[in-house]
Amino acid sequence: MDEIKKSTISTSDKNETGIESKETEGLSQRQIIVKRFIKHKAAMASLVTLIAIIVIVYTSLGVNIGTGRFKISIPGWWPYKIDQIDPEGALASSCNGGVTGCPTLDLAPPFLDGDGIRFGGHPFGTDIIGIDYFALVMRGAQQSIMVMLIVGTLGILIGTIVGAIAGFFGGIVDAVLMRVTDMFLVTPTIVIGAVIGFRFGNLGVAPLAIMLGLFAWMGLARFVRTEFLTLREREFVDAARVAGASDRRIIFKHILPNAIGIIVVVGTLLLSGAILAETALSYLGFGVRAPDVSLGLLISQYQGSFGISPWLFWWPGTLIISIALCVNFIGDGLRDAFDPRQRRHISMKERRKARELSEVPS
Amino acid sequence: MLQYILRRLGMMFVIVFGASFLAYNLQAYSSDPLSGFGESTAENKEYLILQMTRDLQLDVPPPIRYFSWLRGIVAGLWGDFNMGLTRDGLPVIEILAIAIPVTIKLVITATFLAIVLGISVGMITAIRQYSRFDYSMTFVSFLLFSLPIFWVAVLLKEFMAIQFNDFLVNPTIPPIAIVLYSLVFGLVAAGFVGGARLQFFLVLAGAALFAAALLYFASATQWFIEPSLGIFGVGFLALCNAAIVIQLISGLDSKKGRIAGFGVALVIIALYYPLQALMSADASLINVFGIFAITISVGSAIGYFVSTIDKRVYLRIGFFTALMSTVPIIVNRFMSEFAGYMNSDAVNGRPVPTLGQRNDLLTPEQIDNFWISGLDTAVHLVLPTIALTLISFAGYVRFSRGSLLEVLNMDYIRTARAKGLSERTVIVRHGMRNAMLPLTTILVNDFAGLLGGAIITEGVFAWQGMGQLFNTALRSYDLNLFMGVFILSATLTVLANFVSDLLYGVVDPRIRIRK
């Protein structure tokens, strides 16, 4: 009796680890990570949604980069512009109680008291003076996404460099760099952002984002430093050094690839934090200024009209939340994919299947 | 140790000095107090510009001007502390002294709620990892993580204030709403309790029925206009509190634990009427503290004398049961003033305000009455507290979940299970206690960060605290005021870092502070 019990335990044990090792058999580290990430349903759904949002946002209004002779201008497919007033269209879409500019978007089919699925001329409605709201929201989202990307890129770059140098060289370099990091860190982000936004907000969105990015690296630098401190002591670093590798080669070829997990994960947090910070700053009036548009600015402008025209408030908010939520879920998926200790959850069904398989003599 | 503390203190000075230098110059270079004169047509424009230049020392470059500001701060060492004057000529330090308590009042309830709710939900999701409850809470916390607070604030104003006030005109809940609310409550409760499918549905049905009965009762008796807990409500809550405390500290199967916990709850119920005498109209905060002192000492004494061994365990049960069960008694007293408050001229039947920190229309008698003015503060706190709690709740859920999961994978948990300890002991004593260790650092740092972190919340809800000071300072180019707020929050952050490092060394013996 005892014998039988022991053998079933050991086979089931072997099979449980078997499921896991079979998955990673013959795959490189990168392939394992990609595979794990693709398995993360929430993260994959978020990635698809985020890409869809970005594509729609940038193609609808087109892209205008640069000024003067270096202007690159690609027209979009959306018929209205953010400085184009369409009073007839706004009046035509008036709804209950004589409120004008209601959204013409209707997703309720006829049997659910809708007029059938249609987009209409102004799916997001129009604002108070008759500017198409879809165009405004898309413009705002363009700005917010751009801020997010610039802040994220700069933050990740500076944070990684500072953290890597401090962690790798240690000693006095480490002490000085980390005290500088602390100095930036004790200043609340929103305080730095407000001071910068106050000065650079009216210069347009790119200078604002660059300045914000210069102050967004501290958290990441600390994480990267800790990672480098532990990786520096590992055997493969000693081996590389004995083989005559230079500091630069050790940092870039040996340590950095091993620290990429923490950089990616903290980096996504930085991205979602950046979009929320930009909207908060614009809301407070320190970020993007009128006549330019940003999602936070739209909410700030129309929060008073919630009672009459609630859509002016819902659309920008929904877009901010969707973008931030997608980025957060992607970050979660990346963390799971990069964490080698993370064992995939084995469901009851798979356990049962493995046990059944183990009973067939091989 | 002394050497370590001294070195850290020295480092703190360097950091605060560097950060304040940075902030001073950042702000000085990014603002121009004279810009207001650009379009001025005043005859004495030149004179005004000169005067402002002299007053604000604008002819001195900011890096040097910083040191004249610093001199006032350093003078604090010999008791001559001086943060300078604001643009309106008021001492910065006095303005700060008014603003600090406002911000503390604003954030303290929200922080407390977020910590308690966040940690309990986080730990339960960790225990039930990969359950439906875990997935839904993960989604909820990510959603809250992605919410801009100003957006939440507008929604709260609409649904929690305006529509709730409309609802109070005729506070009957339609049956369909009762069904919906009770189902949601039942689902959450069942998710918390967990267990096999049968137990899940039993808890769901029980909790939903209970909630439906409560809502129906509240709707039928117009409870929302004249809320009160009464001795039955207080008693019920006291017994529930006792059950939770016992389960957490000694387990409900411990007989002495049950005697201590439920005994204290019964004593508190018995004290319900005698304590009302201490809560008359001319009571003050001292009376509230007095009531807590009485119940807690009675509770602790009962806990202490229940057993001859393990006295500390039962003392804790008595203490916490008494503490938690006294709260409903106080709340009940505040509720008894609600109808009068709501119908007074100042409030005019719309109790939940969307803006401000107090109702300026209250009569002097109402302000003098501790209960009414307390109630006034409470209703003004409702919206900002919900907003702040929602936003910071998510962080605590994620952090405590991760922390507990990490601890539950440790070898000593396996050892504890292997030596036959009950699951409750393993999770509460061995798991949660160790999972709380890294949380202490987060808590200390969060408290320090809150002073600077309420800028948006204070703006949205029009509270005149530190955040608003910062806001005005920035808009009116008030460098001294700006630096006053900044130096306070920076010092607090650095101090909190230091304290949490020290504390971590104390609570976690594995960490030795480097000499």
mmCIF file of N, CA and C in Angstrom, chain A residues 178-179 182-188 190-192 194-196 198-200 211 215 222 269 272 276 279-281 283-286 295-296 299-300 303 306-307 313-314 316-318 320-321 324-326 328-329 332 335 341-346, chain B residues 11 14-19 22-23 26-27 29-32 129-130 135 138-139 142-148 150-152 154-155 157-159 398 401 406 449 452-453 455-456 459-460 470-471 474-477 482 486 489-490 493-494 497:
data_model
loop_
_atom_site.group_PDB
_atom_site.id
_atom_site.type_symbol
_atom_site.label_atom_id
_atom_site.label_comp_id
_atom_site.label_asym_id
_atom_site.label_seq_id
_atom_site.Cartn_x
_atom_site.Cartn_y
_atom_site.Cartn_z
ATOM 1 N N MET A 178 24.018 58.230 -5.949
ATOM 2 C CA MET A 178 22.806 57.908 -5.207
ATOM 3 C C MET A 178 22.325 59.088 -4.364
ATOM 4 N N ARG A 179 23.267 59.898 -3.852
ATOM 5 C CA ARG A 179 22.827 61.095 -3.109
ATOM 6 C C ARG A 179 22.120 62.060 -4.050
ATOM 7 N N ASP A 182 18.732 60.766 -4.563
ATOM 8 C CA ASP A 182 17.902 61.082 -3.403
ATOM 9 C C ASP A 182 17.416 62.518 -3.439
ATOM 10 N N MET A 183 18.311 63.409 -3.856
ATOM 11 C CA MET A 183 17.918 64.812 -3.919
ATOM 12 C C MET A 183 16.739 65.012 -4.858
ATOM 13 N N PHE A 184 16.778 64.352 -6.014
ATOM 14 C CA PHE A 184 15.657 64.464 -6.939
ATOM 15 C C PHE A 184 14.435 63.765 -6.371
ATOM 16 N N LEU A 185 14.699 62.686 -5.636
ATOM 17 C CA LEU A 185 13.603 61.844 -5.171
ATOM 18 C C LEU A 185 12.795 62.502 -4.055
ATOM 19 N N VAL A 186 13.429 63.326 -3.223
ATOM 20 C CA VAL A 186 12.673 63.914 -2.113
ATOM 21 C C VAL A 186 11.702 64.977 -2.614
ATOM 22 N N THR A 187 11.916 65.437 -3.832
ATOM 23 C CA THR A 187 10.980 66.411 -4.367
ATOM 24 C C THR A 187 9.814 65.655 -4.971
ATOM 25 N N PRO A 188 8.587 65.876 -4.478
ATOM 26 C CA PRO A 188 7.459 65.146 -5.058
ATOM 27 C C PRO A 188 7.379 65.390 -6.562
ATOM 28 N N ILE A 190 5.032 65.644 -8.641
ATOM 29 C CA ILE A 190 4.073 66.630 -9.131
ATOM 30 C C ILE A 190 4.624 68.044 -8.928
ATOM 31 N N VAL A 191 5.451 68.222 -7.889
ATOM 32 C CA VAL A 191 6.048 69.530 -7.640
ATOM 33 C C VAL A 191 7.021 69.870 -8.762
ATOM 34 N N ILE A 192 7.910 68.929 -9.072
ATOM 35 C CA ILE A 192 8.837 69.142 -10.183
ATOM 36 C C ILE A 192 8.063 69.393 -11.456
ATOM 37 N N ALA A 194 5.053 70.479 -11.892
ATOM 38 C CA ALA A 194 4.339 71.749 -11.928
ATOM 39 C C ALA A 194 5.290 72.893 -12.236
ATOM 40 N N VAL A 195 6.466 72.876 -11.596
ATOM 41 C CA VAL A 195 7.428 73.953 -11.846
ATOM 42 C C VAL A 195 7.848 73.944 -13.316
ATOM 43 N N ILE A 196 8.148 72.739 -13.814
ATOM 44 C CA ILE A 196 8.574 72.637 -15.207
ATOM 45 C C ILE A 196 7.446 73.014 -16.144
ATOM 46 N N PHE A 198 4.985 74.845 -15.670
ATOM 47 C CA PHE A 198 4.672 76.256 -15.610
ATOM 48 C C PHE A 198 5.511 77.039 -16.602
ATOM 49 N N ARG A 199 6.758 76.596 -16.763
ATOM 50 C CA ARG A 199 7.659 77.292 -17.645
ATOM 51 C C ARG A 199 7.567 76.777 -19.075
ATOM 52 N N PHE A 200 7.488 75.456 -19.205
ATOM 53 C CA PHE A 200 7.623 74.858 -20.531
ATOM 54 C C PHE A 200 6.296 74.441 -21.138
ATOM 55 N N MET A 211 11.475 67.899 -20.700
ATOM 56 C CA MET A 211 11.832 68.340 -19.352
ATOM 57 C C MET A 211 11.309 67.372 -18.301
ATOM 58 N N PHE A 215 13.334 64.421 -15.324
ATOM 59 C CA PHE A 215 13.118 64.272 -13.882
ATOM 60 C C PHE A 215 12.332 63.010 -13.553
ATOM 61 N N ARG A 222 17.322 53.505 -9.063
ATOM 62 C CA ARG A 222 17.533 52.743 -7.827
ATOM 63 C C ARG A 222 17.402 51.242 -8.067
ATOM 64 N N LEU A 269 5.791 50.854 -15.763
ATOM 65 C CA LEU A 269 5.177 51.635 -14.688
ATOM 66 C C LEU A 269 5.432 53.125 -14.915
ATOM 67 N N SER A 272 2.958 54.404 -17.589
ATOM 68 C CA SER A 272 1.589 54.670 -17.148
ATOM 69 C C SER A 272 1.577 55.823 -16.158
ATOM 70 N N LEU A 276 -0.518 59.621 -16.647
ATOM 71 C CA LEU A 276 -1.349 60.184 -15.583
ATOM 72 C C LEU A 276 -0.788 61.520 -15.103
ATOM 73 N N THR A 279 -1.679 64.263 -17.663
ATOM 74 C CA THR A 279 -3.076 64.701 -17.589
ATOM 75 C C THR A 279 -3.311 65.504 -16.319
ATOM 76 N N ALA A 280 -2.687 65.081 -15.201
ATOM 77 C CA ALA A 280 -2.877 65.819 -13.946
ATOM 78 C C ALA A 280 -2.317 67.230 -14.072
ATOM 79 N N LEU A 281 -1.136 67.357 -14.664
ATOM 80 C CA LEU A 281 -0.527 68.681 -14.819
ATOM 81 C C LEU A 281 -1.382 69.564 -15.713
ATOM 82 N N TYR A 283 -4.487 69.274 -16.213
ATOM 83 C CA TYR A 283 -5.698 69.575 -15.474
ATOM 84 C C TYR A 283 -5.467 70.762 -14.533
ATOM 85 N N LEU A 284 -4.324 70.772 -13.861
ATOM 86 C CA LEU A 284 -4.027 71.857 -12.926
ATOM 87 C C LEU A 284 -3.689 73.157 -13.651
ATOM 88 N N GLY A 285 -3.454 73.063 -14.970
ATOM 89 C CA GLY A 285 -3.113 74.262 -15.718
ATOM 90 C C GLY A 285 -1.624 74.469 -15.850
ATOM 91 N N PHE A 286 -0.816 73.477 -15.475
ATOM 92 C CA PHE A 286 0.637 73.614 -15.569
ATOM 93 C C PHE A 286 1.196 72.887 -16.783
ATOM 94 N N LEU A 295 -5.687 65.477 -23.080
ATOM 95 C CA LEU A 295 -6.838 64.812 -22.460
ATOM 96 C C LEU A 295 -7.160 65.422 -21.102
ATOM 97 N N GLY A 296 -6.101 65.721 -20.311
ATOM 98 C CA GLY A 296 -6.338 66.329 -19.005
ATOM 99 C C GLY A 296 -6.972 67.696 -19.136
ATOM 100 N N ILE A 299 -10.715 67.442 -19.857
ATOM 101 C CA ILE A 299 -11.498 67.146 -18.652
ATOM 102 C C ILE A 299 -11.627 68.394 -17.797
ATOM 103 N N SER A 300 -10.512 69.099 -17.659
ATOM 104 C CA SER A 300 -10.528 70.293 -16.844
ATOM 105 C C SER A 300 -11.492 71.338 -17.406
ATOM 106 N N GLN A 303 -15.382 69.876 -17.019
ATOM 107 C CA GLN A 303 -15.902 69.195 -15.838
ATOM 108 C C GLN A 303 -17.167 69.863 -15.328
ATOM 109 N N PHE A 306 -20.758 68.612 -16.788
ATOM 110 C CA PHE A 306 -21.112 67.193 -16.638
ATOM 111 C C PHE A 306 -22.623 66.995 -16.616
ATOM 112 N N GLY A 307 -23.322 67.917 -15.946
ATOM 113 C CA GLY A 307 -24.766 67.756 -15.809
ATOM 114 C C GLY A 307 -25.488 67.846 -17.148
ATOM 115 N N PHE A 313 -17.132 64.913 -20.934
ATOM 116 C CA PHE A 313 -16.324 64.492 -19.810
ATOM 117 C C PHE A 313 -15.950 63.025 -19.919
ATOM 118 N N TRP A 314 -16.877 62.201 -20.444
ATOM 119 C CA TRP A 314 -16.641 60.759 -20.478
ATOM 120 C C TRP A 314 -15.535 60.376 -21.442
ATOM 121 N N PRO A 316 -12.712 61.805 -22.969
ATOM 122 C CA PRO A 316 -11.276 61.899 -22.635
ATOM 123 C C PRO A 316 -10.902 61.017 -21.463
ATOM 124 N N GLY A 317 -11.786 60.937 -20.451
ATOM 125 C CA GLY A 317 -11.495 60.095 -19.288
ATOM 126 C C GLY A 317 -11.349 58.640 -19.681
ATOM 127 N N THR A 318 -12.302 58.157 -20.514
ATOM 128 C CA THR A 318 -12.243 56.759 -20.937
ATOM 129 C C THR A 318 -10.935 56.472 -21.656
ATOM 130 N N ILE A 320 -7.993 58.092 -21.362
ATOM 131 C CA ILE A 320 -6.861 58.062 -20.410
ATOM 132 C C ILE A 320 -6.818 56.719 -19.708
ATOM 133 N N ILE A 321 -7.979 56.304 -19.182
ATOM 134 C CA ILE A 321 -8.012 55.064 -18.411
ATOM 135 C C ILE A 321 -7.631 53.886 -19.292
ATOM 136 N N ALA A 324 -3.802 53.926 -19.867
ATOM 137 C CA ALA A 324 -3.051 53.593 -18.651
ATOM 138 C C ALA A 324 -3.277 52.140 -18.253
ATOM 139 N N LEU A 325 -4.533 51.686 -18.385
ATOM 140 C CA LEU A 325 -4.846 50.309 -17.998
ATOM 141 C C LEU A 325 -4.100 49.319 -18.885
ATOM 142 N N CYS A 326 -4.101 49.572 -20.199
ATOM 143 C CA CYS A 326 -3.386 48.682 -21.118
ATOM 144 C C CYS A 326 -1.905 48.620 -20.752
ATOM 145 N N ASN A 328 -0.483 49.217 -17.912
ATOM 146 C CA ASN A 328 -0.289 48.498 -16.651
ATOM 147 C C ASN A 328 -0.384 46.996 -16.841
ATOM 148 N N PHE A 329 -1.371 46.551 -17.642
ATOM 149 C CA PHE A 329 -1.519 45.108 -17.842
ATOM 150 C C PHE A 329 -0.343 44.541 -18.628
ATOM 151 N N ASP A 332 2.351 44.035 -16.263
ATOM 152 C CA ASP A 332 2.129 42.852 -15.439
ATOM 153 C C ASP A 332 2.522 41.595 -16.198
ATOM 154 N N ARG A 335 6.226 41.331 -16.378
ATOM 155 C CA ARG A 335 6.845 40.903 -15.128
ATOM 156 C C ARG A 335 6.752 39.395 -14.987
ATOM 157 N N ARG A 341 11.419 32.908 -11.445
ATOM 158 C CA ARG A 341 10.869 32.154 -10.324
ATOM 159 C C ARG A 341 9.367 31.943 -10.496
ATOM 160 N N GLN A 342 8.780 32.785 -11.353
ATOM 161 C CA GLN A 342 7.342 32.718 -11.565
ATOM 162 C C GLN A 342 7.004 31.405 -12.233
ATOM 163 N N ARG A 343 6.321 30.536 -11.511
ATOM 164 C CA ARG A 343 5.909 29.293 -12.149
ATOM 165 C C ARG A 343 4.497 29.496 -12.651
ATOM 166 N N ARG A 344 4.288 29.034 -13.856
ATOM 167 C CA ARG A 344 2.954 29.223 -14.407
ATOM 168 C C ARG A 344 1.956 28.423 -13.594
ATOM 169 N N HIS A 345 0.775 29.005 -13.405
ATOM 170 C CA HIS A 345 -0.249 28.319 -12.646
ATOM 171 C C HIS A 345 -0.707 27.100 -13.426
ATOM 172 N N ILE A 346 -0.656 25.953 -12.754
ATOM 173 C CA ILE A 346 -1.076 24.731 -13.419
ATOM 174 C C ILE A 346 -2.504 24.438 -12.993
ATOM 175 N N MET B 11 23.982 63.134 6.274
ATOM 176 C CA MET B 11 23.595 62.914 4.894
ATOM 177 C C MET B 11 22.262 63.567 4.586
ATOM 178 N N VAL B 14 22.656 67.166 3.862
ATOM 179 C CA VAL B 14 23.194 67.374 2.516
ATOM 180 C C VAL B 14 22.088 67.232 1.472
ATOM 181 N N ILE B 15 21.269 66.194 1.632
ATOM 182 C CA ILE B 15 20.226 65.950 0.630
ATOM 183 C C ILE B 15 19.206 67.078 0.623
ATOM 184 N N VAL B 16 18.761 67.460 1.826
ATOM 185 C CA VAL B 16 17.747 68.529 1.881
ATOM 186 C C VAL B 16 18.333 69.820 1.331
ATOM 187 N N PHE B 17 19.597 70.068 1.654
ATOM 188 C CA PHE B 17 20.251 71.271 1.133
ATOM 189 C C PHE B 17 20.279 71.236 -0.392
ATOM 190 N N GLY B 18 20.724 70.111 -0.939
ATOM 191 C CA GLY B 18 20.830 70.007 -2.396
ATOM 192 C C GLY B 18 19.478 70.131 -3.058
ATOM 193 N N ALA B 19 18.488 69.419 -2.507
ATOM 194 C CA ALA B 19 17.163 69.440 -3.117
ATOM 195 C C ALA B 19 16.559 70.835 -3.051
ATOM 196 N N LEU B 22 18.172 73.065 -5.594
ATOM 197 C CA LEU B 22 17.640 72.722 -6.910
ATOM 198 C C LEU B 22 16.253 73.333 -7.102
ATOM 199 N N ALA B 23 15.381 73.118 -6.119
ATOM 200 C CA ALA B 23 13.998 73.589 -6.255
ATOM 201 C C ALA B 23 13.955 75.111 -6.333
ATOM 202 N N LEU B 26 15.148 76.179 -9.765
ATOM 203 C CA LEU B 26 14.165 75.742 -10.758
ATOM 204 C C LEU B 26 12.987 76.715 -10.783
ATOM 205 N N GLN B 27 12.478 76.991 -9.605
ATOM 206 C CA GLN B 27 11.304 77.863 -9.516
ATOM 207 C C GLN B 27 11.668 79.303 -9.881
ATOM 208 N N TYR B 29 14.028 80.427 -11.843
ATOM 209 C CA TYR B 29 14.287 80.639 -13.271
ATOM 210 C C TYR B 29 13.052 80.390 -14.127
ATOM 211 N N SER B 30 12.092 79.602 -13.607
ATOM 212 C CA SER B 30 10.953 79.274 -14.454
ATOM 213 C C SER B 30 9.798 80.244 -14.249
ATOM 214 N N SER B 31 9.941 81.238 -13.410
ATOM 215 C CA SER B 31 8.849 82.186 -13.243
ATOM 216 C C SER B 31 9.403 83.605 -13.316
ATOM 217 N N ASP B 32 8.520 84.509 -13.664
ATOM 218 C CA ASP B 32 8.950 85.893 -13.783
ATOM 219 C C ASP B 32 7.918 86.801 -13.121
ATOM 220 N N GLN B 129 -4.848 32.736 -4.236
ATOM 221 C CA GLN B 129 -4.210 33.069 -5.507
ATOM 222 C C GLN B 129 -4.860 32.291 -6.651
ATOM 223 N N TYR B 130 -5.035 32.963 -7.789
ATOM 224 C CA TYR B 130 -5.616 32.389 -8.993
ATOM 225 C C TYR B 130 -7.083 32.014 -8.838
ATOM 226 N N TYR B 135 -8.594 37.235 -9.419
ATOM 227 C CA TYR B 135 -8.585 37.861 -10.738
ATOM 228 C C TYR B 135 -9.389 39.152 -10.736
ATOM 229 N N THR B 138 -7.554 41.815 -8.854
ATOM 230 C CA THR B 138 -6.410 42.293 -9.630
ATOM 231 C C THR B 138 -6.876 43.288 -10.680
ATOM 232 N N PHE B 139 -7.971 42.929 -11.353
ATOM 233 C CA PHE B 139 -8.497 43.845 -12.361
ATOM 234 C C PHE B 139 -8.907 45.168 -11.730
ATOM 235 N N PHE B 142 -5.900 47.250 -10.815
ATOM 236 C CA PHE B 142 -5.269 47.861 -11.992
ATOM 237 C C PHE B 142 -6.106 49.027 -12.507
ATOM 238 N N LEU B 143 -7.423 48.828 -12.472
ATOM 239 C CA LEU B 143 -8.315 49.892 -12.941
ATOM 240 C C LEU B 143 -8.130 51.134 -12.069
ATOM 241 N N LEU B 144 -8.127 50.928 -10.744
ATOM 242 C CA LEU B 144 -7.974 52.070 -9.839
ATOM 243 C C LEU B 144 -6.610 52.723 -10.027
ATOM 244 N N PHE B 145 -5.630 51.897 -10.310
ATOM 245 C CA PHE B 145 -4.272 52.365 -10.560
ATOM 246 C C PHE B 145 -4.231 53.327 -11.740
ATOM 247 N N SER B 146 -5.130 53.103 -12.705
ATOM 248 C CA SER B 146 -5.097 53.883 -13.943
ATOM 249 C C SER B 146 -6.056 55.062 -13.920
ATOM 250 N N LEU B 147 -6.710 55.291 -12.780
ATOM 251 C CA LEU B 147 -7.700 56.364 -12.741
ATOM 252 C C LEU B 147 -7.047 57.692 -12.388
ATOM 253 N N PRO B 148 -7.323 58.741 -13.168
ATOM 254 C CA PRO B 148 -6.873 60.061 -12.740
ATOM 255 C C PRO B 148 -7.789 60.553 -11.611
ATOM 256 N N PHE B 150 -8.633 63.447 -10.546
ATOM 257 C CA PHE B 150 -9.557 64.546 -10.801
ATOM 258 C C PHE B 150 -10.791 64.069 -11.549
ATOM 259 N N TRP B 151 -10.626 63.010 -12.312
ATOM 260 C CA TRP B 151 -11.753 62.438 -13.045
ATOM 261 C C TRP B 151 -12.695 61.740 -12.074
ATOM 262 N N VAL B 152 -12.101 60.943 -11.165
ATOM 263 C CA VAL B 152 -12.902 60.289 -10.132
ATOM 264 C C VAL B 152 -13.662 61.330 -9.321
ATOM 265 N N VAL B 154 -14.819 64.261 -10.130
ATOM 266 C CA VAL B 154 -16.009 64.798 -10.799
ATOM 267 C C VAL B 154 -17.144 63.784 -10.742
ATOM 268 N N LEU B 155 -16.811 62.518 -10.984
ATOM 269 C CA LEU B 155 -17.844 61.481 -10.906
ATOM 270 C C LEU B 155 -18.438 61.401 -9.510
ATOM 271 N N LYS B 157 -18.597 63.724 -7.280
ATOM 272 C CA LYS B 157 -19.434 64.892 -7.022
ATOM 273 C C LYS B 157 -20.819 64.683 -7.603
ATOM 274 N N GLU B 158 -20.860 64.100 -8.810
ATOM 275 C CA GLU B 158 -22.145 63.906 -9.448
ATOM 276 C C GLU B 158 -22.961 62.820 -8.747
ATOM 277 N N PHE B 159 -22.329 61.649 -8.534
ATOM 278 C CA PHE B 159 -23.119 60.506 -8.082
ATOM 279 C C PHE B 159 -23.216 60.407 -6.566
ATOM 280 N N ARG B 398 -1.750 45.520 -4.303
ATOM 281 C CA ARG B 398 -0.691 44.867 -5.067
ATOM 282 C C ARG B 398 0.501 44.538 -4.188
ATOM 283 N N ARG B 401 -0.238 41.798 -1.510
ATOM 284 C CA ARG B 401 -0.415 40.507 -2.172
ATOM 285 C C ARG B 401 0.954 39.918 -2.530
ATOM 286 N N GLU B 406 5.241 36.001 -1.533
ATOM 287 C CA GLU B 406 6.659 35.703 -1.419
ATOM 288 C C GLU B 406 6.947 34.958 -0.109
ATOM 289 N N GLY B 449 4.853 61.322 2.231
ATOM 290 C CA GLY B 449 4.558 61.790 0.891
ATOM 291 C C GLY B 449 3.190 62.433 0.767
ATOM 292 N N GLY B 452 2.688 66.378 0.378
ATOM 293 C CA GLY B 452 2.871 66.944 -0.943
ATOM 294 C C GLY B 452 1.931 66.338 -1.962
ATOM 295 N N GLY B 453 1.329 65.206 -1.607
ATOM 296 C CA GLY B 453 0.588 64.442 -2.593
ATOM 297 C C GLY B 453 -0.864 64.833 -2.740
ATOM 298 N N ILE B 455 -2.040 67.693 -3.626
ATOM 299 C CA ILE B 455 -2.183 68.930 -4.400
ATOM 300 C C ILE B 455 -3.446 68.899 -5.261
ATOM 301 N N ILE B 456 -3.631 67.806 -5.996
ATOM 302 C CA ILE B 456 -4.777 67.742 -6.897
ATOM 303 C C ILE B 456 -6.070 67.613 -6.095
ATOM 304 N N GLY B 459 -7.108 70.770 -4.631
ATOM 305 C CA GLY B 459 -7.588 71.680 -5.658
ATOM 306 C C GLY B 459 -9.010 71.341 -6.077
ATOM 307 N N VAL B 460 -9.268 70.050 -6.316
ATOM 308 C CA VAL B 460 -10.571 69.646 -6.821
ATOM 309 C C VAL B 460 -11.666 69.898 -5.791
ATOM 310 N N PHE B 470 0.832 75.431 -2.138
ATOM 311 C CA PHE B 470 1.810 75.211 -3.187
ATOM 312 C C PHE B 470 1.304 75.764 -4.515
ATOM 313 N N ASN B 471 0.026 75.470 -4.763
ATOM 314 C CA ASN B 471 -0.600 75.944 -5.991
ATOM 315 C C ASN B 471 -0.576 77.470 -6.100
ATOM 316 N N LEU B 474 2.921 78.881 -6.635
ATOM 317 C CA LEU B 474 3.415 78.729 -7.995
ATOM 318 C C LEU B 474 2.789 79.769 -8.921
ATOM 319 N N ARG B 475 1.493 80.007 -8.729
ATOM 320 C CA ARG B 475 0.810 80.931 -9.638
ATOM 321 C C ARG B 475 1.154 82.381 -9.345
ATOM 322 N N SER B 476 1.454 82.696 -8.068
ATOM 323 C CA SER B 476 1.721 84.094 -7.748
ATOM 324 C C SER B 476 3.221 84.352 -7.590
ATOM 325 N N TYR B 477 4.044 83.450 -8.088
ATOM 326 C CA TYR B 477 5.517 83.609 -8.054
ATOM 327 C C TYR B 477 6.006 83.863 -6.635
ATOM 328 N N PHE B 482 6.571 78.998 -1.608
ATOM 329 C CA PHE B 482 6.903 77.761 -2.310
ATOM 330 C C PHE B 482 7.970 76.981 -1.555
ATOM 331 N N PHE B 486 7.917 73.360 0.249
ATOM 332 C CA PHE B 486 8.867 72.377 -0.266
ATOM 333 C C PHE B 486 9.761 71.820 0.837
ATOM 334 N N SER B 489 7.987 69.322 3.073
ATOM 335 C CA SER B 489 7.726 67.990 2.535
ATOM 336 C C SER B 489 9.035 67.243 2.297
ATOM 337 N N ALA B 490 10.087 67.973 1.869
ATOM 338 C CA ALA B 490 11.362 67.292 1.637
ATOM 339 C C ALA B 490 11.924 66.756 2.955
ATOM 340 N N THR B 493 10.053 63.706 4.037
ATOM 341 C CA THR B 493 10.374 62.512 3.247
ATOM 342 C C THR B 493 11.701 61.914 3.697
ATOM 343 N N VAL B 494 12.710 62.773 3.862
ATOM 344 C CA VAL B 494 14.029 62.284 4.258
ATOM 345 C C VAL B 494 13.964 61.655 5.645
ATOM 346 N N ASN B 497 12.331 58.282 5.483
ATOM 347 C CA ASN B 497 13.251 57.271 4.975
ATOM 348 C C ASN B 497 14.150 56.759 6.078
#
